[in-house]
């Protein structure tokens, strides 16, 4: 990319190029004593062959001019015409004039300087003879164009590294036939401005020669030679601190031009920190592999005639050997504004000019502006159409430089210095124009890699970093007619994007939308915005549905929405969560409000409410599948509670029935045994003590004296344990005992009520020791109405 600096004249020193011309023949007395009369017709013509030889070792160009002068007068009878000399004009630094006659000639020509000013030197060349009418004389004039140094913009520079000088033809105006040739030593790169000169042709020792054709009008011929030999440089390091960080530049001047290195290095040491402070970002121009930026003295070669060129590929700034301080200051700003920071030529040139003017006053450097004159406005073009490598039309280039400088100032006036600084820092960091509205972390960078922004990205960055709309400036100065529709589409889609950011609230808009906006793919961005709005609308409905059933949703939907995939992934997640919430809501709706007895019995041992709580927790953690499974399990429990309760009741009834039957069986069996024992015991007592005859042998229990043992006669044995349970209070009233009366035919007395057959001998029956029941008579027998005791172990 070329980054031209201040414009220079296509032909340096053109004001000093004085084409050699016959300023006026001097009338001399004729042999008849008559003076030569002036005449409008050419009286004396001069044609020449001029050769320019570059002599670097002598820091000069040796010019050799072979002149042929012809007197076109015709003598009359009374008058004769002759010329003795001719006056020629040359550059003011031409010196060392000598003149010689051709070989074999007997004339003695002369040369002298008649006048020297800052613009030209006048030289009188004497022919050494009277040039009479119709005669021609030839002489060889030699002089030097010497490089005296001093001013960097001097017209003649001749050294081992560079040779620059003007070339002109010598002859009278309108006289054809003059020629010009230039010879340059080997090793120089040569460029010819103006002319024309044909060549080069290679001569002895590798010299290169350029030759003109026969010139029909020598006064219209002008050329300028630019010749330099690469590699003949000396370096001057410049180490400065810019924005708190070290920055290095090396100034490479020709070995024979130490002045250039000193002068340019001094300007850069002051300019770079000052520009860095204003820009608010470090320089972006570095040499290959991080080497210092090179500012190299050169003979600039461009159709536009610029004093400096920035080569982004090599990070080298070529500054014309004759460039002034303003050009150096402008090129210093190109350390920021070049193809690495901004892509378009108008942006690089415009802001380099803007910042150079801002610091020029501080550094006391006079720097002018190129006004937009009527001539330039007549060549007006959209700045996007300004070619990056210059155009053949210098007026178009002049408009581009002037317009870009004016536009940069308009932008700066609108957004302010701080706004511009924010834009440059964002570009240097590789940030995308649009960032997440709620982002608090690292800035979002272009996923495709950072690149210098063109006019589109620069417009977006100014918009987002400064909050100022400069679209109207783009319409007026920058875009081509077919690009204006893009600005309209951009305005519509970006308005929709800002509305989406508001609707999203705390959520960040999908990165895919920002990428599409950054690429100016507005149809894609509009489609993504519409899909994102659908997700946000669904999110609101989903939040309401989840809140209605007490569910806290996981952050998965937000993660998908803010992710790199875009709203498509969020739409899928939204559908999944909607289905899960609907399923959970349906399961919760199954829960009976007032479960009946049977349902409560069916729910015994189950915890569907706990499963619903677990389902809600699973939802909150993002396990939608697990949450749905738990909720479905709870719903299944509620649905089957009635049937399960009925089954349990039926089972319980069966068990109770069986248990009741067993109880009845056991109870009946015990009752039969108890009745049998009681009947047996009661019957024994009755039989023993009751009245009436007892058929068959009567088992009787005879109780002997208290100290004796019980004696059992025939019948069933009765233990004393059973006897001990007979209450004394229930002992039957007996007839008064009559000792010795033991007859079995004891008569029933009137006093007796039950005991019709008392034992034969009650007094002799005894209770075994330890079997007396306290509080009763030891010999009391059971009475009717006594409760039979439970059988003791071992009882039969």
C-alpha atoms as one frame of an Amber mdcrd trajectory, in Angstrom:
protein
   0.000   0.000   0.000   1.332   3.416  -0.825   0.840   6.068   1.764   1.830
   9.333   0.069   2.788  12.226   2.197   2.795  15.873   1.277   2.583  16.313
  -2.428   5.689  17.434  -4.247   6.268  18.854  -7.696   6.647  16.237 -10.361
   9.829  17.939 -11.496  11.761  19.334  -8.492  13.414  22.667  -9.079  11.439
  23.271 -12.226  11.413  26.965 -11.496  15.182  26.960 -11.866  15.253  25.111
 -15.110  15.992  27.716 -17.654  15.952  26.341 -21.119  18.946  27.591 -22.997
  17.833  30.169 -25.490  19.308  32.911 -27.529  18.335  35.964 -25.569  19.215
  38.301 -28.408  22.069  38.571 -30.897  24.349  41.443 -30.385  24.622  43.749
 -33.459  28.128  44.393 -34.491  29.455  46.919 -36.991  29.812  45.591 -40.453
  32.734  46.181 -42.638  30.731  48.974 -44.287  30.288  50.561 -40.917  26.608
  49.858 -40.816  24.917  48.463 -37.677  22.968  45.243 -37.918  19.300  46.004
 -37.956  16.821  44.050 -35.855  14.485  41.843 -37.779  11.499  39.696 -36.709
  12.840  36.821 -38.869  15.412  34.493 -37.298  18.709  36.236 -37.897  20.848
  33.888 -35.869  19.900  30.278 -35.067  21.613  27.897 -32.730  21.278  24.111
 -32.673  23.232  21.885 -30.350  24.001  18.446 -29.112  24.088  18.455 -25.294
  25.553  15.559 -23.322  25.125  15.153 -19.533  27.717  12.920 -17.818  27.139
  12.011 -14.153  30.384  12.086 -12.143  29.583  11.003  -8.563  33.168  11.109
  -7.373  33.252  14.840  -8.146  29.645  15.399  -6.981  28.802  16.979 -10.297
  27.269  16.530 -13.719  29.579  17.559 -16.562  27.605  19.155 -19.420  29.135
  19.373 -22.862  27.298  21.392 -25.515  28.420  21.397 -29.126  26.937  24.604
 -30.555  26.387  25.438 -34.210  25.417  29.040 -34.833  24.232  30.265 -38.281
  23.823  33.842 -39.501  20.720  34.030 -41.678  21.203  37.663 -42.815  21.966
  38.600 -46.401  24.404  41.414 -47.027  23.428  44.351 -49.220  25.516  46.773
 -51.187  25.700  49.179 -48.350  25.347  46.819 -45.391  27.000  43.659 -44.148
  25.838  41.626 -41.149  27.874  39.589 -38.702  27.570  38.233 -35.115  30.394
  38.015 -32.653  28.708  36.198 -29.722  25.506  34.772 -28.306  24.060  35.044
 -24.785  22.687  31.826 -23.149  20.854  31.276 -19.854  21.489  28.358 -17.453
  20.685  27.197 -13.919  22.100  29.479 -11.240  24.390  26.747  -9.875  25.991
  26.116 -13.265  29.662  26.943 -13.067  33.038  26.270 -14.549  32.221  27.518
 -18.017  34.808  26.876 -20.715  34.671  27.096 -24.472  36.794  25.588 -27.206
  36.933  25.618 -30.982  36.473  22.449 -32.952  39.561  20.509 -33.797  41.449
  22.111 -36.682  39.691  25.423 -36.344  41.745  28.610 -36.041  39.126  30.593
 -34.150  39.494  31.473 -30.493  36.048  31.485 -28.840  35.491  33.053 -25.428
  32.978  32.705 -22.592  32.119  34.945 -19.680  29.310  35.257 -17.113  27.452
  38.439 -17.650  24.821  38.107 -14.914  24.030  35.786 -12.006  20.840  35.888
  -9.932  18.990  33.432  -7.729  17.007  32.337 -10.751  19.594  32.064 -13.527
  23.024  32.760 -14.797  23.601  34.532 -18.159  26.645  33.504 -20.140  28.066
  35.202 -23.224  29.778  32.849 -25.666  32.062  34.599 -28.157  32.631  32.907
 -31.507  36.251  34.064 -31.773  35.456  35.426 -35.209  32.920  37.498 -37.030
  30.050  35.241 -38.014  29.091  36.806 -41.312  25.921  36.456 -43.338  25.155
  32.933 -44.462  28.027  31.512 -42.401  28.005  28.866 -39.639  30.425  28.507
 -36.785  30.829  25.718 -34.238  32.130  25.877 -30.664  32.139  23.484 -27.665
  30.811  24.881 -24.411  31.509  22.960 -21.214  30.213  23.618 -17.690  29.325
  21.750 -14.507  26.173  21.281 -12.419  27.725  20.986  -8.966  26.058  19.581
  -5.837  26.927  22.117  -3.169  24.837  20.454  -0.443  22.916  22.621   2.008
  19.178  22.684   1.223  17.551  19.233   1.102  15.279  20.289  -1.726  18.081
  21.509  -3.984  17.613  20.697  -7.644  21.018  19.097  -8.183  22.236  16.237
  -6.018  25.070  14.046  -7.144  26.677  11.444  -4.946  27.494   7.797  -4.611
  23.910   6.998  -3.548  21.847   9.399  -5.605  22.044  11.596  -8.647  19.230
  13.982  -9.389  19.436  16.862 -11.828  17.493  18.640 -14.566  18.125  18.197
 -18.260  17.334  20.681 -21.026  18.113  21.296 -24.654  20.129  24.250 -26.043
  18.881  25.998 -29.107  16.882  28.850 -30.417  13.122  28.657 -30.057  11.428
  27.150 -33.078  14.665  25.862 -34.576  14.644  22.103 -35.071  17.621  19.817
 -34.923  18.923  19.917 -31.357  19.528  16.686 -29.385  20.114  15.649 -25.772
  21.840  12.604 -24.225  22.445  11.501 -20.606  25.078   9.005 -19.417  24.902
   7.476 -15.900  27.520   5.155 -14.326  26.753   1.482 -13.699  24.759   0.410
 -10.634  22.188   3.192 -10.541  18.461   2.714 -10.831  17.319   5.404 -13.191
  13.991   7.041 -13.729  13.391   9.757 -16.254  10.665  12.279 -15.573   9.577
  14.369 -18.531  11.630  14.204 -21.689  11.181  12.131 -23.725  14.461  10.260
 -23.563  14.859   6.802 -25.066  16.915   4.116 -23.366  18.778   2.974 -21.619
  21.497   1.553 -23.794  24.540  -0.007 -22.160  27.915   1.546 -22.870  31.508
   0.908 -21.816  31.911  -0.195 -18.203  28.178  -0.797 -17.794  27.222   2.821
 -18.207  23.645   3.536 -19.212  22.713   6.114 -21.820  19.489   7.861 -22.702
  19.104   9.807 -25.945  16.467  12.090 -27.320  15.385  12.265 -30.893  15.936
  15.344 -33.015  13.926  18.011 -31.321  11.589  20.131 -33.384  11.190  22.651
 -30.559  14.093  22.561 -28.098  12.473  25.186 -25.936   9.635  22.738 -25.078
  11.982  19.996 -23.900  12.497  19.396 -20.166  13.439  16.284 -18.229  14.550
  15.316 -14.733  16.807  12.406 -13.893  16.294  10.357 -10.698  19.101   7.860
 -10.154  20.004   6.012  -6.977  22.107   3.049  -5.973  20.507   0.768  -3.307
  22.408  -0.399  -0.268  24.568   2.611   0.219  22.965   3.620   3.538  24.000
   4.599   7.026  21.602   4.083   9.947  20.620   6.493  12.687  18.626   4.813
  15.519  15.671   6.574  17.098  14.518   5.067  20.427  11.539   6.761  22.052
   8.786   6.000  24.570   5.295   6.147  23.136   2.331   5.689  25.453   4.560
   4.280  28.173   6.093   1.627  25.911   9.413   1.679  24.041   9.310   2.155
  20.302  12.214   2.085  17.862  12.761   3.580  14.431  15.866   3.550  12.298
  16.553   6.380   9.864  18.519   5.191   6.858  20.237   7.958   4.970  22.654
   7.771   2.104  26.242   7.432   3.162  27.142  10.731   1.610  24.127  12.530
   3.122  24.585  12.537   6.859  22.475  15.662   7.082  19.316  13.769   6.125
  19.689  11.251   8.968  20.332  13.942  11.572  17.465  16.136  10.424  14.814
  13.392  10.128  15.818  11.615  13.356  15.458  14.877  15.270  11.908  15.388
  13.988  10.861  11.795  14.767  12.126  11.933  18.351   9.694  14.758  19.063
   6.833  13.785  16.788   6.272  10.128  17.692   5.568  10.616  21.439   3.377
  13.627  20.714   1.280  11.770  18.136   1.033   8.737  20.437  -0.410  10.884
  23.201  -3.108  12.218  20.900  -3.954   8.899  19.276  -4.147   7.081  22.607
  -2.763   3.819  21.222   0.742   2.509  20.484   2.102   2.507  16.934   1.252
  -0.518  14.814   4.042  -0.297  12.232   7.018  -2.578  12.836   9.561  -4.159
  10.582   9.642  -7.884   9.761   9.979 -10.015  12.877   9.461  -7.027  15.152
  12.429  -5.104  13.809  12.264  -1.303  13.999  10.294   0.696  11.491  12.627
   2.037   8.795  12.469   5.589   7.491  14.614   5.523   4.395  15.958   8.323
   2.295  14.997   7.784  -1.290  14.253   9.187  -4.641  10.510   8.694  -4.567
   8.996   7.365  -7.734   5.272   7.752  -8.162   3.035   9.066 -10.880   1.592
  11.550  -8.431   4.984  12.888  -7.466   4.722  12.266  -3.707   7.458  13.115
  -1.278   7.044   9.879   0.703   5.645   6.397   0.354   4.685   3.885   3.069
   5.259   0.236   2.206   3.105  -1.862   4.553   4.663  -5.113   3.404   8.154
  -4.183   4.586   7.142  -1.533   7.160   9.366   0.964   5.406   8.698   4.632
   4.809  10.551   6.054   1.842  11.043   9.772   2.309  12.287  11.922  -0.508
  15.781  13.219   0.029  14.457  16.740  -0.423  11.347  16.358   1.785  10.713
  19.117   4.285   9.812  18.773   8.002   6.059  18.738   7.299   6.469  15.654
   5.114   8.485  13.880   7.816   5.822  14.728  10.393   3.071  13.374   8.152
   5.031  10.164   7.613   5.559   9.796  11.348   1.763   9.620  11.724   1.770
   6.751   9.231   3.371   4.649  11.980  -0.247   4.394  13.183  -2.354   4.990
  10.112  -1.448   2.424   7.512  -2.725  -0.881   6.235  -2.424  -2.463   9.687
  -4.789  -0.075  11.472  -7.119   1.040   8.670  -7.500  -0.600   5.283  -8.661
   2.231   3.057  -6.284   4.768   1.595  -8.512   7.711   2.392  -8.657   6.771
   6.088  -4.887   6.344   6.376  -4.139   9.578   4.554  -6.891  11.579   6.202
  -6.071  10.721   9.822  -2.295  10.906   9.249  -2.821  14.469   7.991  -5.157
  15.242  10.886  -2.751  14.147  13.635   0.266  15.692  11.884  -1.510  19.069
  11.888  -2.462  18.598  15.556   1.173  18.269  16.689   2.765  20.626  14.162
   2.116  23.690  16.270   3.636  22.100  19.371   6.766  21.177  17.417   6.874
  24.575  15.664   6.687  22.995  12.257   4.820  24.855   9.564   2.404  22.552
   7.836  -0.155  23.615   5.307  -3.332  22.112   3.994  -4.428  21.434   0.479
  -7.643  23.382   0.009 -10.514  22.000  -2.007 -10.263  24.369  -4.893 -12.680
  24.514  -7.793 -10.168  22.663  -9.918 -10.007  19.812  -7.389 -13.777  19.703
  -6.871 -14.153  19.357 -10.627 -12.374  15.980 -10.229 -14.445  14.902  -7.235
 -14.868  11.144  -6.721 -16.175   8.970  -3.855 -13.239   8.300  -1.578 -13.970
   4.566  -1.836 -13.083   4.917  -5.524  -9.705   6.516  -4.803  -7.129   3.994
  -5.942  -4.775   2.779  -3.250  -1.705   3.084  -5.463  -2.387   6.494  -6.922
  -3.914   7.462 -10.242  -2.398   8.761 -13.428  -4.326  11.969 -12.921  -2.506
  14.127 -10.339  -5.564  16.337  -9.944  -7.656  13.342  -8.841  -4.949  12.455
  -6.345  -4.947  16.036  -5.174  -8.682  15.840  -4.543  -8.268  12.540  -2.669
  -5.656  14.008  -0.329  -7.590  17.199   0.307 -10.969  15.450   0.723  -9.674
  12.731   3.066  -8.006  15.357   5.250 -11.215  17.389   5.397 -13.310  14.303
   6.229 -10.967  13.210   9.038 -11.361  16.605  10.672 -15.169  16.449  10.366
 -15.197  13.012  12.030 -12.892  14.156  14.830 -14.971  17.252  15.477 -18.102
  15.123  15.866 -16.834  12.245  18.018 -14.051  13.995  19.944 -10.497  12.955
  20.756 -11.561  10.440  23.397 -13.972   8.798  20.966 -11.317   8.456  18.291
  -8.905   6.987  20.836 -11.488   4.345  21.799 -11.887   3.422  18.135  -8.134
   3.022  17.565  -7.672   0.931  20.710 -10.546  -1.371  19.716  -9.026  -1.858
  16.271  -5.587  -2.596  17.673  -7.085  -5.157  20.083  -8.925  -6.872  17.221
 -12.326  -6.286  18.803 -15.553  -6.698  16.920 -17.678  -3.580  16.571 -20.645
  -5.021  18.502 -20.042  -6.508  21.936 -22.399  -8.345  24.334 -24.587  -5.740
  25.990 -24.077  -7.266  29.455 -20.569  -8.523  29.012 -18.138  -7.922  31.819
 -15.256 -10.123  30.754 -12.790  -9.977  27.909 -13.864  -8.165  24.770 -15.236
 -10.307  21.969 -12.804 -10.551  19.055 -13.389 -11.465  15.449 -13.502 -15.304
  15.258 -11.957 -15.173  11.786  -8.986 -13.198  13.042  -8.367  -9.497  13.338
  -7.837  -7.474  10.185  -7.651  -3.803   9.400 -11.201  -2.426   9.149 -12.417
  -1.082   5.849 -14.946   1.758   5.487 -17.784  -0.490   6.691 -16.119  -1.766
   9.858 -14.744   1.698  10.600 -18.286   3.112  10.429 -19.522   0.426  12.855
 -16.656   0.992  15.281 -17.225   4.730  15.359 -20.925   4.070  15.952 -20.451
   1.569  18.806 -17.397   3.084  20.525 -18.464   6.737  20.442 -22.252   6.555
  20.285 -22.171   9.042  17.417 -23.782   8.466  14.038 -21.555   9.554  11.150
 -23.530   7.840   8.397 -24.296  11.196   6.777 -20.561  11.856   6.363 -20.164
   8.458   4.726 -22.963   9.271   2.299 -21.430  12.615   1.382 -17.761  11.723
   1.130 -17.119   7.972   1.072 -19.565   5.607  -0.606 -20.102   4.990  -4.279
 -23.648   5.332  -5.637 -24.186   1.565  -5.666 -23.116   1.343  -1.990 -25.679
   3.821  -0.672 -28.383   1.113  -0.455 -26.172  -0.790   1.984 -26.316   2.137
   4.375 -30.140   2.069   4.263 -30.259  -1.680   4.937 -27.716  -1.296   7.710
 -29.824   1.334   9.460 -32.918  -0.917   9.461 -31.198  -4.082  10.691 -29.174
  -2.321  13.355 -32.341  -0.709  14.709 -33.856  -4.203  15.004 -30.701  -5.384
  16.719 -30.897  -2.622  19.322 -34.523  -3.574  20.010 -33.482  -7.206  20.427
 -30.827  -6.203  22.963 -33.516  -4.438  24.991 -35.865  -7.449  24.796 -33.110
  -9.836  25.855 -32.566  -7.948  29.103 -29.816  -9.601  31.103 -29.224 -12.143
  28.376 -26.555 -11.520  25.762 -27.718 -11.535  22.165 -26.352 -14.566  20.222
 -22.819 -14.021  18.966 -23.838 -15.226  15.506 -25.886 -12.045  15.076 -22.928
  -9.840  15.953 -20.735 -11.724  13.493 -23.320 -11.274  10.730 -23.572  -7.555
  11.494 -19.805  -7.239  11.533 -19.670  -8.852   8.065 -22.517  -6.643   6.817
 -24.556  -9.768   6.006 -27.772  -8.022   6.826 -30.213 -10.634   5.484 -28.592
 -13.289   7.648 -28.584 -10.972  10.638 -32.283 -10.135  10.149 -33.191 -13.838
  10.035 -31.221 -14.558  13.222 -32.834 -11.593  14.965 -36.331 -12.886  14.102
 -35.485 -16.352  15.422 -34.001 -14.881  18.580 -37.144 -12.888  19.221 -39.195
 -16.085  18.900 -36.991 -17.727  21.526 -37.359 -14.746  23.862 -41.142 -14.822
  23.464 -41.157 -18.530  24.227 -38.908 -17.900  27.207 -41.518 -15.612  28.763
 -44.265 -18.196  28.327 -41.976 -20.927  29.622 -41.051 -18.907  32.706 -44.739
 -18.331  33.469 -45.592 -22.019  33.031 -42.664 -23.095  35.213 -43.536 -20.574
  37.927 -47.122 -21.848  37.963 -45.958 -25.308  39.041 -43.139 -24.097  41.296
 -40.305 -25.151  39.004 -37.016 -23.258  38.745 -35.642 -23.694  35.247 -31.980
 -24.486  34.613 -29.687 -21.975  32.854 -29.341 -24.228  29.810 -31.659 -22.121
  27.641 -29.678 -18.959  28.348 -26.412 -20.762  27.715 -27.681 -21.999  24.364
 -29.087 -18.569  23.475 -25.823 -16.778  24.239 -23.621 -19.435  22.658 -21.779
 -19.469  19.370 -24.260 -21.701  17.536 -26.983 -19.076  17.529 -30.718 -19.089
  18.130 -31.176 -22.484  16.435 -29.672 -24.271  19.447 -31.734 -22.094  21.786
 -34.924 -22.952  19.874 -34.183 -26.662  20.280 -33.540 -26.261  23.995 -36.684
 -24.171  24.369 -38.818 -26.896  22.760 -37.243 -29.507  25.037 -37.903 -27.483
  28.192 -41.449 -26.622  27.098 -42.260 -30.300  26.613 -40.693 -31.172  29.967
 -42.577 -28.426  31.837 -45.850 -29.418  30.170 -45.252 -33.028  31.187 -44.474
 -32.064  34.761 -47.525 -29.799  34.920 -49.727 -32.627  33.638 -48.275 -35.005
  36.226 -48.811 -32.525  39.043 -52.395 -31.924  37.910 -53.181 -35.620  38.527
 -52.651 -35.239  42.268 -56.025 -35.689  44.047 -57.052 -32.620  45.985 -58.910
 -34.570  48.755 -57.992 -38.243  48.582 -60.665 -40.587  49.987 -60.125 -43.317
  52.526 -59.517 -45.933  49.931 -56.997 -43.683  48.091 -55.231 -42.886  51.337
 -54.938 -46.586  51.994 -53.577 -47.010  48.473 -50.967 -44.232  49.080 -49.744
 -45.794  52.319 -45.991 -46.381  51.983 -45.723 -44.161  48.890 -44.363 -40.575
  48.627 -45.472 -39.044  45.329 -45.134 -35.544  46.756 -41.498 -36.284  47.514
 -41.032 -37.486  43.956 -42.502 -34.222  42.654 -40.102 -32.282  44.884 -37.245
 -34.378  43.551 -38.481 -33.747  40.009 -38.395 -29.990  40.624 -34.839 -30.263
  41.934 -33.843 -32.311  38.893 -35.309 -29.624  36.621 -33.357 -26.909  38.407
 -30.121 -28.858  37.964 -30.774 -29.361  34.270 -31.723 -33.041  34.407 -34.974
 -32.717  32.499 -35.154 -36.424  31.669 -34.710 -37.431  35.289 -37.247 -34.839
  36.407 -39.854 -36.113  33.960 -39.223 -39.695  35.061 -39.754 -38.787  38.711
 -42.896 -36.794  37.939 -44.292 -39.640  35.842 -43.663 -42.003  38.744 -45.623
 -39.740  41.087 -48.478 -39.491  38.594 -48.561 -43.256  38.242 -48.786 -43.580
  42.023 -51.695 -41.135  42.225 -53.569 -42.734  39.349 -53.274 -46.227  40.852
 -53.979 -45.230  44.450 -57.694 -46.159  44.298 -57.085 -49.581  42.837 -54.197
 -50.219  45.183 -56.390 -49.166  48.142 -59.171 -51.475  47.083 -56.750 -54.339
  46.713 -55.296 -53.659  50.103 -58.738 -53.522  51.679 -59.720 -56.770  50.033
 -56.539 -58.408  51.233 -57.043 -57.017  54.721 -60.636 -58.290  54.781 -59.477
 -61.732  53.795 -56.818 -61.715  56.438 -59.318 -60.513  59.080 -61.786 -63.143
  58.026 -59.204 -65.849  58.310 -58.029 -64.452  61.618 -61.564 -64.312  62.951
 -62.133 -67.886  61.909 -58.977 -68.971  63.650 -59.960 -67.045  66.747 -63.371
 -68.665  66.757 -61.850 -72.084  66.349 -59.370 -71.520  69.116 -62.008 -69.980
  71.366 -64.437 -72.784  70.757 -61.793 -75.379  71.487 -60.826 -73.715  74.740
 -64.437 -73.308  75.738 -65.061 -76.978  75.211 -62.060 -77.929  77.289 -62.968
 -75.462  80.022 -66.569 -76.606  80.153 -65.455 -80.187  80.260 -63.113 -79.557
  83.160 -65.644 -77.480  85.038 -68.394 -79.880  84.476 -66.197 -82.660  85.592
 -65.093 -80.890  88.730 -68.478 -79.523  89.568 -70.029 -82.858  88.970 -67.512
 -84.466  91.245 -68.352 -82.105  94.027 -72.025 -82.530  93.501 -71.674 -86.206
  93.415 -69.559 -86.078  96.514 -71.750 -83.747  98.465 -75.046 -83.514  96.780
 -78.189 -85.475  97.987 -79.624 -88.568  96.446 -78.344 -91.931  95.773 -75.416
 -92.263  93.286 -75.555 -95.354  91.200 -72.506 -97.528  91.080 -69.440 -97.072
  93.078 -69.029 -93.485  94.219 -65.628 -92.019  94.096 -65.252 -90.119  97.259
 -62.531 -88.014  98.565 -61.921 -88.646 102.122 -59.976 -86.110 104.009 -58.293
 -87.398 107.062 -57.078 -85.601 110.075 -55.157 -82.374 109.454 -51.914 -84.094
 110.097 -52.608 -87.002 107.796 -52.585 -87.536 104.052 -55.538 -87.630 101.766
 -56.857 -91.104 101.057 -58.596 -91.798  97.805 -61.023 -94.622  97.567 -62.415
 -95.807  94.321 -63.123 -93.151  91.663 -61.227 -90.169  90.193 -58.440 -88.628
  92.128 -58.881 -84.987  93.072 -55.845 -82.948  93.903 -55.646 -80.796  96.933
 -54.886 -77.843  94.638 -58.439 -77.908  93.417 -59.731 -78.139  96.919 -57.748
 -75.166  98.034 -59.780 -72.958  95.651 -63.046 -73.610  97.437 -64.016 -70.564
  99.416 -64.766 -71.108 103.138 -67.593 -68.673 102.882 -69.293 -70.971 100.419
 -68.861 -74.093 102.575 -72.327 -75.715 102.912 -73.882 -75.521 106.303 -73.577
 -79.076 107.736 -75.566 -80.805 110.280 -73.956 -80.868 113.707 -71.341 -83.494
 113.738 -72.184 -86.544 115.847 -69.044 -88.462 116.557 -69.157 -92.094 115.846
 -72.139 -91.860 113.536 -70.614 -93.171 110.253 -73.390 -95.099 108.840 -73.889
 -94.693 105.097 -77.523 -94.538 105.776 -77.138 -91.242 107.520 -80.522 -89.677
 107.480 -80.966 -86.282 105.772 -81.642 -83.933 108.564 -83.742 -80.888 108.289
 -80.821 -78.609 108.763 -78.858 -79.881 105.783 -79.358 -78.395 102.339 -76.765
 -80.038 100.024 -74.565 -82.495 101.751 -76.775 -85.522 101.889 -73.841 -87.870
 102.089 -71.115 -86.313 104.224 -67.802 -88.079 104.363 -67.690 -90.943 106.760
 -64.859 -89.394 108.692 -64.069 -85.733 108.179 -62.021 -85.357 111.211 -59.463
 -87.912 110.166 -58.644 -86.311 106.709 -55.648 -84.014 106.694 -54.147 -81.584
 104.167 -50.579 -82.084 103.247 -48.309 -79.586 104.820 -47.994 -76.416 102.741
 -51.327 -76.775 100.962 -53.423 -74.744 103.357 -55.065 -71.733 101.732 -54.816
 -68.745 103.980 -58.026 -67.462 105.425 -60.043 -70.562 104.956 -60.467 -73.916
 106.395 -58.004 -76.364 104.985 -60.630 -79.015 104.668 -63.160 -76.972 102.808
 -64.504 -78.632  99.727 -65.645 -76.837  96.566 -69.138 -75.607  96.504 -71.554
 -75.174  93.722 -70.963 -71.673  92.229 -67.244 -71.652  92.819 -65.196 -70.581
  89.709 -62.991 -73.428  88.702 -59.367 -72.435  88.494 -57.326 -72.821  85.324
 -55.578 -76.091  85.235 -52.065 -75.992  86.489 -49.317 -77.538  84.465 -49.480
 -81.225  84.886 -53.157 -81.221  85.737 -55.183 -83.756  83.912
